[in-house]
PDB file of C-alpha atoms in Angstrom:
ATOM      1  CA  UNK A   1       0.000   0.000   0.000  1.00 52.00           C
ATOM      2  CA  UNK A   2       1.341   3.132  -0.795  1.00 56.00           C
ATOM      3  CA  UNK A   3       2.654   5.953   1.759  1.00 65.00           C
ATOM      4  CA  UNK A   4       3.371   9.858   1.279  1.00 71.00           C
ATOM      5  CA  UNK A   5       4.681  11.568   4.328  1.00 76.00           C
ATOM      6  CA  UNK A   6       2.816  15.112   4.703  1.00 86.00           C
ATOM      7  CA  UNK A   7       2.522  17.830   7.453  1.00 90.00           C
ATOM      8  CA  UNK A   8      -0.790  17.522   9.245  1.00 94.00           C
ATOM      9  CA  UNK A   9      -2.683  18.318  12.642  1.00 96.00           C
ATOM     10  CA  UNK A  10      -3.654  14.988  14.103  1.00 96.00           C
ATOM     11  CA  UNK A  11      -7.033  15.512  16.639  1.00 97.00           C
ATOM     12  CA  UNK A  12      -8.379  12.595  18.993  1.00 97.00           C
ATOM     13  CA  UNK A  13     -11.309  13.440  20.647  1.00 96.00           C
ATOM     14  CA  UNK A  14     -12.865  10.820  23.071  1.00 93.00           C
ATOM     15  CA  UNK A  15     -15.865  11.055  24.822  1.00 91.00           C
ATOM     16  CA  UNK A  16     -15.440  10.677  28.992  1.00 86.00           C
ATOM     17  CA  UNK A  17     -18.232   9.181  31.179  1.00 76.00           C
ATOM     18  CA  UNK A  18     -19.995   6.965  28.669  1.00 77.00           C
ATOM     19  CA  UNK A  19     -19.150   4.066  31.866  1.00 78.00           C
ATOM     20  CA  UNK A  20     -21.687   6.177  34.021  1.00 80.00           C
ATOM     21  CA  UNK A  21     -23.473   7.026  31.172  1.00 80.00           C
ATOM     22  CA  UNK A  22     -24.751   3.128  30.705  1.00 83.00           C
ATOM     23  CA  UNK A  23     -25.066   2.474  34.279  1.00 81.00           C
ATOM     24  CA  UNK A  24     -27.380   5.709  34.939  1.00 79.00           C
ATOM     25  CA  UNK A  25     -28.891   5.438  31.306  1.00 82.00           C
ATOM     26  CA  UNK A  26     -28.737   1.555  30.048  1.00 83.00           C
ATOM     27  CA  UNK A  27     -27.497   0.267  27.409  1.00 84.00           C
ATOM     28  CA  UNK A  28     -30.034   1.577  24.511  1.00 86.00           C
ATOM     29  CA  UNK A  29     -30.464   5.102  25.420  1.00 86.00           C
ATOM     30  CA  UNK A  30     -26.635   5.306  26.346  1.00 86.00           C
ATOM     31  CA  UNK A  31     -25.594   3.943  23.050  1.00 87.00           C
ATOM     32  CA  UNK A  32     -27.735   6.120  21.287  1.00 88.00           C
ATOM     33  CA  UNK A  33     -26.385   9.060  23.199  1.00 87.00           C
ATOM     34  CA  UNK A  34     -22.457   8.005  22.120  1.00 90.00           C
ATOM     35  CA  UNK A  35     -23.617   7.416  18.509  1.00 91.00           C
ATOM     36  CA  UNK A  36     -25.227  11.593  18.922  1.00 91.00           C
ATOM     37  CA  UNK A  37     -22.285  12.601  20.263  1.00 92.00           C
ATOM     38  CA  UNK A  38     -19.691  11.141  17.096  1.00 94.00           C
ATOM     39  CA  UNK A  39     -22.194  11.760  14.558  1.00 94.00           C
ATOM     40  CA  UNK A  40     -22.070  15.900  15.950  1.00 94.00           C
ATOM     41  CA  UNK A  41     -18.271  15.508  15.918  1.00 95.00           C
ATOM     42  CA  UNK A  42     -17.321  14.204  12.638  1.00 95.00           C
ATOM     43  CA  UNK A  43     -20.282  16.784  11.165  1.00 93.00           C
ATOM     44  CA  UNK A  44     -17.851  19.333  13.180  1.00 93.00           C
ATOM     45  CA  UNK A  45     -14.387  18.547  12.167  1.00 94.00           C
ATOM     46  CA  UNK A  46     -15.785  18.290   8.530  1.00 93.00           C
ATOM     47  CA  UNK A  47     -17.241  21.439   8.523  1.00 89.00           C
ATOM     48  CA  UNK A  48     -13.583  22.341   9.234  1.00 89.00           C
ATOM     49  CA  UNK A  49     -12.095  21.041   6.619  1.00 89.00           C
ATOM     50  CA  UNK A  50     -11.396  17.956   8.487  1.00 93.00           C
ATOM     51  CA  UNK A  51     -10.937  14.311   7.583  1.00 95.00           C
ATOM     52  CA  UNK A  52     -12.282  11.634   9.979  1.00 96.00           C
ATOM     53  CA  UNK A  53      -9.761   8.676   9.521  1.00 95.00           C
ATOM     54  CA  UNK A  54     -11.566   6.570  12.406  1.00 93.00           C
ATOM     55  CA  UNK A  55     -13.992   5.981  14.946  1.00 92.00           C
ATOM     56  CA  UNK A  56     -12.811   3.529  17.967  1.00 86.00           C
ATOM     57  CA  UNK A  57     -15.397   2.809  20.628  1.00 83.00           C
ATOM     58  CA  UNK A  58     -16.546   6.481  21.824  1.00 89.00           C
ATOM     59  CA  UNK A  59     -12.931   7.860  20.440  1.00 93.00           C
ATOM     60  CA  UNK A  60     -12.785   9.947  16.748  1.00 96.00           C
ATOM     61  CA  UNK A  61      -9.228  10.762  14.602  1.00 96.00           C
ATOM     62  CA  UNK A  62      -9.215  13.143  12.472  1.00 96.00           C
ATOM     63  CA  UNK A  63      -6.808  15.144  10.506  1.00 95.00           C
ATOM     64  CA  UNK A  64      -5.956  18.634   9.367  1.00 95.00           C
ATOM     65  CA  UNK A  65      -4.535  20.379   6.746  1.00 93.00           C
ATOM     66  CA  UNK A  66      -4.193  23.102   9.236  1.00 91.00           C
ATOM     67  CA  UNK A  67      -3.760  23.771  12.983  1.00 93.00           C
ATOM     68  CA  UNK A  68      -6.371  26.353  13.333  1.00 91.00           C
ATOM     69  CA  UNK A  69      -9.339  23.985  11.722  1.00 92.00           C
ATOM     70  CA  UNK A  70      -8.157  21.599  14.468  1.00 94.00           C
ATOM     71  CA  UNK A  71      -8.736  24.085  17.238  1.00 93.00           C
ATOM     72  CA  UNK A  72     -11.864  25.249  15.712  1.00 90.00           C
ATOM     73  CA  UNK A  73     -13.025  22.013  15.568  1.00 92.00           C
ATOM     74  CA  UNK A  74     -12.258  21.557  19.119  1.00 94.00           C
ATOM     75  CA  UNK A  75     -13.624  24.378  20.531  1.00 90.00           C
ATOM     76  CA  UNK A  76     -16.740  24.033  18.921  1.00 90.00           C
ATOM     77  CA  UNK A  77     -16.933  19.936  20.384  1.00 92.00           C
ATOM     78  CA  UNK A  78     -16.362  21.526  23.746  1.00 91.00           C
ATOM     79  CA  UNK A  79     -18.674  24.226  23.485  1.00 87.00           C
ATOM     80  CA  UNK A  80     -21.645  21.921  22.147  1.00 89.00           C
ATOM     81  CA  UNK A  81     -21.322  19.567  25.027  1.00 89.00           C
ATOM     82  CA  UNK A  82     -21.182  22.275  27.688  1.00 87.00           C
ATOM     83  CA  UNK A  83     -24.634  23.122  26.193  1.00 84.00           C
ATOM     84  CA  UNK A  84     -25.816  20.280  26.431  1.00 82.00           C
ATOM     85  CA  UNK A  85     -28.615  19.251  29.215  1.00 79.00           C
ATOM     86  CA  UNK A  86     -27.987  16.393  31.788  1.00 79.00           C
ATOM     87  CA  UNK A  87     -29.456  13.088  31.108  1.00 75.00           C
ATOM     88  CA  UNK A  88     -30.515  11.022  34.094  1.00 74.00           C
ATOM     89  CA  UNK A  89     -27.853  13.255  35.982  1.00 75.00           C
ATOM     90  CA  UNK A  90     -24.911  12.932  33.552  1.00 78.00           C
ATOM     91  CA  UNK A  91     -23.123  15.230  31.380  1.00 83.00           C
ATOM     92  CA  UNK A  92     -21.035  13.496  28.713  1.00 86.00           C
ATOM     93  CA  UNK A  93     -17.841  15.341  28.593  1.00 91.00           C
ATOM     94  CA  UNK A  94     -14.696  14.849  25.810  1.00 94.00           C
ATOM     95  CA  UNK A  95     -11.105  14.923  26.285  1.00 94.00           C
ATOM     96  CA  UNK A  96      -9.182  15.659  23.523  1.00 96.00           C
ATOM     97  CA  UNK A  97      -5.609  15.891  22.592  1.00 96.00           C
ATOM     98  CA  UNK A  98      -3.924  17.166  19.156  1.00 97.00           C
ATOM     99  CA  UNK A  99      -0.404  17.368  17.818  1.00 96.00           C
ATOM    100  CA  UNK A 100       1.261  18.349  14.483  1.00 96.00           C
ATOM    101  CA  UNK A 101       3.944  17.208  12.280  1.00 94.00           C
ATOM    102  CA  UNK A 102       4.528  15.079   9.829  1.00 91.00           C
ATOM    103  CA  UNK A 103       2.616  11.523   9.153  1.00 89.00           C
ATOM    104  CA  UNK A 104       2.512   8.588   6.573  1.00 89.00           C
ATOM    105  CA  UNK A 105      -0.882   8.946   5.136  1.00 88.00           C
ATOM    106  CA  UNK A 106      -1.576   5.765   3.022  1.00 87.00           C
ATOM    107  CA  UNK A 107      -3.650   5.555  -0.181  1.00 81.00           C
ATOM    108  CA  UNK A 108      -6.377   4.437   1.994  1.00 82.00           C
ATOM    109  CA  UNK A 109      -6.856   7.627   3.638  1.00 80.00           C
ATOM    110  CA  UNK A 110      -5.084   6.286   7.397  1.00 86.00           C
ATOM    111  CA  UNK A 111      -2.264   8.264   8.868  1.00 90.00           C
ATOM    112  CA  UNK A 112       0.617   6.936  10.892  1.00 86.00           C
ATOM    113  CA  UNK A 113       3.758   7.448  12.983  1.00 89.00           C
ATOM    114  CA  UNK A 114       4.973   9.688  15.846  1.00 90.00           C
ATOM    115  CA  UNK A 115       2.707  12.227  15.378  1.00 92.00           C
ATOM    116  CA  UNK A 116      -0.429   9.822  16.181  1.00 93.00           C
ATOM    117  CA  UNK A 117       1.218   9.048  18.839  1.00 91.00           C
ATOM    118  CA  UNK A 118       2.099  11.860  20.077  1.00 93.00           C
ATOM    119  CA  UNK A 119      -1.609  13.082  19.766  1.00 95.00           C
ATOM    120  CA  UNK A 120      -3.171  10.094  20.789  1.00 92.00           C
ATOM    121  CA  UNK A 121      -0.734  11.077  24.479  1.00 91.00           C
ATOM    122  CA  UNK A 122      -2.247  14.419  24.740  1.00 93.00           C
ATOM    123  CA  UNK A 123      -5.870  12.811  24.779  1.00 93.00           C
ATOM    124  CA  UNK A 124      -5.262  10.756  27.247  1.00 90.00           C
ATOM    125  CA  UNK A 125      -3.522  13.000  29.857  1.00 89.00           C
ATOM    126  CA  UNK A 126      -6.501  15.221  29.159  1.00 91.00           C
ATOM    127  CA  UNK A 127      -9.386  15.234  31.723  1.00 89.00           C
ATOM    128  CA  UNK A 128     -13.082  15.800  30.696  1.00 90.00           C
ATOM    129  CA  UNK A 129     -13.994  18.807  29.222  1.00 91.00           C
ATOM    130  CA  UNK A 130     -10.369  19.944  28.489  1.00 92.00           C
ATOM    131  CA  UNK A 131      -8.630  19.991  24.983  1.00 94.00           C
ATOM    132  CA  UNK A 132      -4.566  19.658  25.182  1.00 95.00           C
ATOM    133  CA  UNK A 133      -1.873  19.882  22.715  1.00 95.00           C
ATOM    134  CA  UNK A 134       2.027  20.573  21.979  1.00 94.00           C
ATOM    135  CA  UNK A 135       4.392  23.355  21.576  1.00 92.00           C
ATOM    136  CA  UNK A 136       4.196  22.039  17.808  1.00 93.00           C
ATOM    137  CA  UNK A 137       0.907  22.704  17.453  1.00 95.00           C
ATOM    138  CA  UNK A 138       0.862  26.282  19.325  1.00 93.00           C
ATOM    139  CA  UNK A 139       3.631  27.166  16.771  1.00 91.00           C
ATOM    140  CA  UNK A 140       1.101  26.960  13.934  1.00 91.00           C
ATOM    141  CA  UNK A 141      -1.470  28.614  15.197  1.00 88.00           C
ATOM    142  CA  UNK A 142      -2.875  32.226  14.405  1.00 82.00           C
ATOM    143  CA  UNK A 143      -1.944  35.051  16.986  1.00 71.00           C
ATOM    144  CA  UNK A 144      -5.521  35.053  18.329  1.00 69.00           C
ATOM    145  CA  UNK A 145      -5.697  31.312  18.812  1.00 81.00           C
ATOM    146  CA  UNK A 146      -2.430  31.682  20.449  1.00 81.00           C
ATOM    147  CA  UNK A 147      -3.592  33.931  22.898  1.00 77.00           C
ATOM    148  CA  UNK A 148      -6.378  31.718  24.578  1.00 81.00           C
ATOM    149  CA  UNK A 149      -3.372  28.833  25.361  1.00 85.00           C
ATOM    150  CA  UNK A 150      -1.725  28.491  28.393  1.00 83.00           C
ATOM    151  CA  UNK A 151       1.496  25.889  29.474  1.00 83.00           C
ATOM    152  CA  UNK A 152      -0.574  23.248  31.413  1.00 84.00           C
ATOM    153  CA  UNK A 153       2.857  20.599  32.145  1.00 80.00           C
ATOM    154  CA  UNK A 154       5.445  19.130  31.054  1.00 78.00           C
ATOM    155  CA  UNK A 155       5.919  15.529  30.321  1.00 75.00           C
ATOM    156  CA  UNK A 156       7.935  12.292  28.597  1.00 73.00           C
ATOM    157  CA  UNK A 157       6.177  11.178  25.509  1.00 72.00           C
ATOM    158  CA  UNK A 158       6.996   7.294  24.785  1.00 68.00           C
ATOM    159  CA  UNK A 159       9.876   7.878  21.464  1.00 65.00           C
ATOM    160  CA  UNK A 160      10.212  11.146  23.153  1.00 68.00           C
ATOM    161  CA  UNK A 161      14.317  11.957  24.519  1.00 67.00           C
ATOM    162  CA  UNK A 162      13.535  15.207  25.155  1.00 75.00           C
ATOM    163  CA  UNK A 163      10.459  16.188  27.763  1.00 80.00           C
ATOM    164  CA  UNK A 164       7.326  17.955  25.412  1.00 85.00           C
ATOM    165  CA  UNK A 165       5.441  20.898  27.040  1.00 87.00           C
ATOM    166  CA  UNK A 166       1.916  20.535  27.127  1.00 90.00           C
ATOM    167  CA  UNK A 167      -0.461  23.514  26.165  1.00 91.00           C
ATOM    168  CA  UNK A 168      -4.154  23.600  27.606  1.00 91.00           C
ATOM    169  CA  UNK A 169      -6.364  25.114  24.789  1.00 92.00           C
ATOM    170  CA  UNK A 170      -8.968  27.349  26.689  1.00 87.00           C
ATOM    171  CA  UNK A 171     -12.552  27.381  24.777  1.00 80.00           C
ATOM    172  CA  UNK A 172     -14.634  28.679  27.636  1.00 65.00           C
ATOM    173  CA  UNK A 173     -15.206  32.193  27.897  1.00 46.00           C
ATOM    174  CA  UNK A 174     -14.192  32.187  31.648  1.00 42.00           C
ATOM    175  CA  UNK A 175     -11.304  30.038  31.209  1.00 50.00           C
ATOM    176  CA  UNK A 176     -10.106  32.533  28.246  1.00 42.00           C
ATOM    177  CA  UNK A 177     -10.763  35.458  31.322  1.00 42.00           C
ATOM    178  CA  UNK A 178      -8.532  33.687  33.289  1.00 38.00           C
ATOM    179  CA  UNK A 179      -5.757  32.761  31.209  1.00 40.00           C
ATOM    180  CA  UNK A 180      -4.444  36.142  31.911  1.00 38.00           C
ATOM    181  CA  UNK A 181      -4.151  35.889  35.759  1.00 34.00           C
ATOM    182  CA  UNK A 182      -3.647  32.131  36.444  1.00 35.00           C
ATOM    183  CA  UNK A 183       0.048  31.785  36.732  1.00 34.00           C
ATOM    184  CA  UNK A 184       1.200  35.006  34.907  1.00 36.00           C
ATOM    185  CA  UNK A 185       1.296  32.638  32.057  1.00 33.00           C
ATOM    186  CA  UNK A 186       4.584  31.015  33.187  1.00 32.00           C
ATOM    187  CA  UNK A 187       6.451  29.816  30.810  1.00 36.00           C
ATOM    188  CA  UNK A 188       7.406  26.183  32.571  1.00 42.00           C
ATOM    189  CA  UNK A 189       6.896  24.478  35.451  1.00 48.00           C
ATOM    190  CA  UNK A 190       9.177  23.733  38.116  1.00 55.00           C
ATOM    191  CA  UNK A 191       9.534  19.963  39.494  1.00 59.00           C
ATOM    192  CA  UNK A 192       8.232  19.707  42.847  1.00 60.00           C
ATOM    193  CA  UNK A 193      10.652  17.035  45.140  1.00 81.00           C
ATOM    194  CA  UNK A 194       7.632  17.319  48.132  1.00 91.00           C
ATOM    195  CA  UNK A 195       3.928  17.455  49.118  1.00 95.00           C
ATOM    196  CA  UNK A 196       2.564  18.253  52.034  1.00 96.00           C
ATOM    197  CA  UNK A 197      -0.845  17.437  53.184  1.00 97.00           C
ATOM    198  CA  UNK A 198      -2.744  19.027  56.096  1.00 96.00           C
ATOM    199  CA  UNK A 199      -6.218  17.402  56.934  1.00 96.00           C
ATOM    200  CA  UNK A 200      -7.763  17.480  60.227  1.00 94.00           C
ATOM    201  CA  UNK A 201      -4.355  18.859  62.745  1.00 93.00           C
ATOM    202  CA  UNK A 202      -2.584  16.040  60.903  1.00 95.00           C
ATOM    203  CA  UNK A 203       0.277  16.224  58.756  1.00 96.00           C
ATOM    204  CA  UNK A 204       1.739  14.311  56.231  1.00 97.00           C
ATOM    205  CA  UNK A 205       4.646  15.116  53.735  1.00 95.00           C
ATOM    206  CA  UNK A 206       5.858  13.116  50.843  1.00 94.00           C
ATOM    207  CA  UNK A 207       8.988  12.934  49.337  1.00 91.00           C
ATOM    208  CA  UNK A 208      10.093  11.610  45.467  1.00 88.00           C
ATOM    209  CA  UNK A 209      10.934   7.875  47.378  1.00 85.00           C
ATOM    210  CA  UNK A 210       7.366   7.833  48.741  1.00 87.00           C
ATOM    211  CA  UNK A 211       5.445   5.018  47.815  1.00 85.00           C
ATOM    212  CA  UNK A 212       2.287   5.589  46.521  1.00 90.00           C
ATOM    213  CA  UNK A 213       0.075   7.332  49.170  1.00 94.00           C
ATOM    214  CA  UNK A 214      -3.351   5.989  49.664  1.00 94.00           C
ATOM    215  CA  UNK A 215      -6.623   8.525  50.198  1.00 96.00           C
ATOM    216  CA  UNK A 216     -10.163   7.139  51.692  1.00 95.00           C
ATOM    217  CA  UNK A 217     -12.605   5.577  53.586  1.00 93.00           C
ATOM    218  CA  UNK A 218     -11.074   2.100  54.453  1.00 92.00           C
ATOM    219  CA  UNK A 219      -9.143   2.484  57.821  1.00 92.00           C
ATOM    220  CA  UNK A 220      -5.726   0.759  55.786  1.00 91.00           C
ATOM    221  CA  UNK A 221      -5.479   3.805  54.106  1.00 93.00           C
ATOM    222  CA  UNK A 222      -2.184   5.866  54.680  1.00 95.00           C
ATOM    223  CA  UNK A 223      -4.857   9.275  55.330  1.00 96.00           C
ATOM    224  CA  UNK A 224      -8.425   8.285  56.027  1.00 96.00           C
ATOM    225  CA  UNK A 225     -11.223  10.755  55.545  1.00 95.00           C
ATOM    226  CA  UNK A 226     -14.398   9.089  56.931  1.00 92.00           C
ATOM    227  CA  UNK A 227     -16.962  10.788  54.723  1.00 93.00           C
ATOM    228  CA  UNK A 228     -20.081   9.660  53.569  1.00 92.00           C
ATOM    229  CA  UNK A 229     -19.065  10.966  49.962  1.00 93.00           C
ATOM    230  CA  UNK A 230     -15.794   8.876  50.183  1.00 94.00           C
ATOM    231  CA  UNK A 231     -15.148   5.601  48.877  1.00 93.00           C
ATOM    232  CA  UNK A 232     -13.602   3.325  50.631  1.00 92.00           C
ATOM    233  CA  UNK A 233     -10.425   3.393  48.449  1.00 92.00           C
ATOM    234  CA  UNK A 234     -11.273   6.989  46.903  1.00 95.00           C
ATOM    235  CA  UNK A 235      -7.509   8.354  45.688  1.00 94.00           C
ATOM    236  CA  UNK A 236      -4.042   7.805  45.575  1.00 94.00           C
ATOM    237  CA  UNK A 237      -1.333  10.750  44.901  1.00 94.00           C
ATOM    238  CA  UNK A 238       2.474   8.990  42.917  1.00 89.00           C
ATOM    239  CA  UNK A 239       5.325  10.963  41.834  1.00 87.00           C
ATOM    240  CA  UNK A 240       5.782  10.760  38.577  1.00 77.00           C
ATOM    241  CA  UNK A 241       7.685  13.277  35.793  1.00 67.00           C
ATOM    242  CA  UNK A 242       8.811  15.737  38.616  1.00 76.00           C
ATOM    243  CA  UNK A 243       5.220  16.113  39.650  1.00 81.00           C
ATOM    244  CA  UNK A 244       2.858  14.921  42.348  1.00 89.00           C
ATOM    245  CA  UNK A 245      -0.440  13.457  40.791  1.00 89.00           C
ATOM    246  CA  UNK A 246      -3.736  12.633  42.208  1.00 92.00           C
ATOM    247  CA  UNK A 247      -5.070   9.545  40.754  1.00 88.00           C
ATOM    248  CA  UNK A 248      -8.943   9.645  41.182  1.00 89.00           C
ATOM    249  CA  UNK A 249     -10.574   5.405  41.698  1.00 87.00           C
ATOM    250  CA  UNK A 250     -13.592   6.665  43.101  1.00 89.00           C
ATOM    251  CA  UNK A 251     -17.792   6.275  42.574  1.00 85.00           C
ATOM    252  CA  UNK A 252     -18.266  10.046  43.502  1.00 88.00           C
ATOM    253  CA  UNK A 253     -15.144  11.984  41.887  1.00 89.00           C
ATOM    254  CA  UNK A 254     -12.631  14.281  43.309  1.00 92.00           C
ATOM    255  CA  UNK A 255     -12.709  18.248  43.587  1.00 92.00           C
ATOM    256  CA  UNK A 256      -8.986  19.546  43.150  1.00 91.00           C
ATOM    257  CA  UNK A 257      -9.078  23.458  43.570  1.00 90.00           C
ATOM    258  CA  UNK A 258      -5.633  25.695  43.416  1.00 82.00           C
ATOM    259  CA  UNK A 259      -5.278  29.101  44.771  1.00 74.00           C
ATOM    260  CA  UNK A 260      -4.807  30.638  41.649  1.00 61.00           C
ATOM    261  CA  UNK A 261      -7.801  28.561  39.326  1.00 59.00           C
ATOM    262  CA  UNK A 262     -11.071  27.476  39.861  1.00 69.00           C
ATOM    263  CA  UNK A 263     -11.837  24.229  41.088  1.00 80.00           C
ATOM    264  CA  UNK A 264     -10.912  20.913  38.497  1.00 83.00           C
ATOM    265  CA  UNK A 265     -13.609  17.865  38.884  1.00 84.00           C
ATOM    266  CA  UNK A 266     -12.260  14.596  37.837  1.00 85.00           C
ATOM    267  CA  UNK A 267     -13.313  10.859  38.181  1.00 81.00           C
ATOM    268  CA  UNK A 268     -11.315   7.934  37.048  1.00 78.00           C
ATOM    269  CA  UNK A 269      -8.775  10.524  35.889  1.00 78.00           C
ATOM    270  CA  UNK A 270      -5.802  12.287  37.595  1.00 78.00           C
ATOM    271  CA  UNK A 271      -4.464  15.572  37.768  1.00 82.00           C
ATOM    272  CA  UNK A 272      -1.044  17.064  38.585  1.00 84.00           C
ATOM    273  CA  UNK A 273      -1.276  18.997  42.279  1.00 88.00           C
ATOM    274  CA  UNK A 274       0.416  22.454  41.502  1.00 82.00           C
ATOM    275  CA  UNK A 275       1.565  25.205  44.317  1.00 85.00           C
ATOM    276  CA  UNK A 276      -0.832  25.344  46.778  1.00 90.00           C
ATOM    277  CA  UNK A 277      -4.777  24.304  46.996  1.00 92.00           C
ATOM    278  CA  UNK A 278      -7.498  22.004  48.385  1.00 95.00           C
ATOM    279  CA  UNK A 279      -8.881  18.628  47.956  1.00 96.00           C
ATOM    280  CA  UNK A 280     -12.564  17.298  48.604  1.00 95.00           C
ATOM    281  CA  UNK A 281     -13.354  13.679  48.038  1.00 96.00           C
ATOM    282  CA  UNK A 282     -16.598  13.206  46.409  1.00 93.00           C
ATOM    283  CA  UNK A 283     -18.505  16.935  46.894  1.00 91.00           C
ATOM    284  CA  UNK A 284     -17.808  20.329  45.520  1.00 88.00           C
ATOM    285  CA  UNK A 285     -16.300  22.315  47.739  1.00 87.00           C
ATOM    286  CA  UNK A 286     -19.236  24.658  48.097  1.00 82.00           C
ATOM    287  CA  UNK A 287     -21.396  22.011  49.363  1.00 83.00           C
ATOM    288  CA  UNK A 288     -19.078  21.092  52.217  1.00 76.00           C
ATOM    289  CA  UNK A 289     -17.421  22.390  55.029  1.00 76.00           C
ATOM    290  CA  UNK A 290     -15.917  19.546  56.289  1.00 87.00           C
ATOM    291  CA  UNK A 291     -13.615  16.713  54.985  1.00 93.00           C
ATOM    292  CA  UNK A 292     -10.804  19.031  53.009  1.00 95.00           C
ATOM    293  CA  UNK A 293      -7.729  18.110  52.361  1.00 97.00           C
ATOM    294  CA  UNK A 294      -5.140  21.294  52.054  1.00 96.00           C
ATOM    295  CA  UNK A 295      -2.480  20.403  49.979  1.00 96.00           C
ATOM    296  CA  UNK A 296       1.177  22.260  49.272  1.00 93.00           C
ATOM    297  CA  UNK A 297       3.793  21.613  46.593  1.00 85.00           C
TER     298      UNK A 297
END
């Protein structure tokens, strides 16, 4: 099968919560949802000049002739599901990563090589509702599309020698408010060797050799929080790329809120824990005054 090697901007886009989406919904009305949800996507990135290549499961690629189509494209996703009303108490969500270089497109319309890869990476690091991408990419874009970007991490891509910094494409008008407060726009991240965790007069402070620290209800736990909202085995926080990261195995989610942003909701995800901020296990924090976990890095 023949192979040309061209430049293009590689988008996966891969919808988060369609688990909870079959247990609250079944599996009829939930797999009619997903099928909703690809069929507004690929009418999306076409719109943009976009080529599907394939659908996996709940997960489109796509390609672009251009960067800016891809962020248009992904914008637009975002914005369409935030609109969207709750069914049976869920909000399908997408995560969605891009990158841009060069890739073997073969006769039969697939693309392959680092730059799937690459793209594929930025998906999944991304947590629901949030759209990340590469320095690569941000090079491409227009001035104004620039502008509503900010440095999110920094992290080892598998083929990778050198670590990639990771942009966070903001699509919401509040998140495009902020951009110019959260962080001073920094242009990298420093590693963090410790976290400290405050809950309840206690203390507890990791290091880099720290195993990995265990967060719930069950009394084995290395910091119990008995909550009603907490599962038993809720959370654990690793070290991992110069970073301490919260890794979310809960029924009920975890609230991660920093000084400087607003509050980040994740389940079955994780999240890096930057500077300083707050952690609530399974309610927002404006629903409870109890149960919070300070945090410092």
């Amino acid at each position: 099968m023949e192979t040309s090697k061209l430049p293009f901007t590689i988008m996966f886009a891969d919808i988060s919560g369609s688990t909870r989406l079959y247990d609250e919904c079944g599996d009829q009305q939930a797999s009619s949802i997903i099928n909703e949800i690809i069929l507004m996507m690929t009418q999306i990135i076409k719109k943009n000049d976009g080529v599907v290549i394939k659908t996996i499961g709940d997960e489109v690629m796509c390609r672009f002739d251009k960067a800016d189509y891809a962020v248009f494209s992904a914008n637009t996703i975002q914005e369409v599901l935030a609109n969207r009303h709750a069914i049976n108490g869920v909000k399908p969500k997408v995560r969605i990563g891009l990158h841009s270089g060069a890739a073997l497109l073969r006769s039969d319309g697939d693309v392959f090589g680092d730059v799937v890869n690459v793209a594929a990476r930025m998906a999944s690091i991304a947590t629901a509702g949030q759209t990340l991408t590469t320095e690569e990419t941000i090079n491409q874009l227009s001035y104004f599309l620039k502008d509503t970007s900010r440095i999110f991490d920094k992290a080892t891509v598998k083929g990778k020698s050198q670590t990639m910094l990771i942009y966070e494409l903001l699509w919401g008008a509040n998140d495009i408010n902020a951009a110019s407060t959260m962080l001073n726009l920094v242009n990298t991240f420093p590693d963090h060797h410790q976290l400290e965790l405050l809950y309840e007069g206690q203390t507890f402070c990791l290091s880099t050799e720290s195993p990995c620290f265990q967060i719930g209800r069950e009394s084995l736990c290395d910091l119990v929080v008995d909550s009603a909202h907490a599962s038993r085995n809720h959370a654990h926080i690793e070290y991992r790329r110069g970073k301490f990261v919260i890794v979310d195995r809960s029924t009920n989610g975890t609230f991660v809120r920093n000084e400087q942003a607003r509050a980040v909701y994740i389940r079955r995800e994780e999240l890096p824990l930057m500077g300083r901020g707050s952690i609530s296990l399974g309610v927002a924090f404006e629903k409870s005054e109890h149960h919070i976990i300070d945090f410092k890095a």
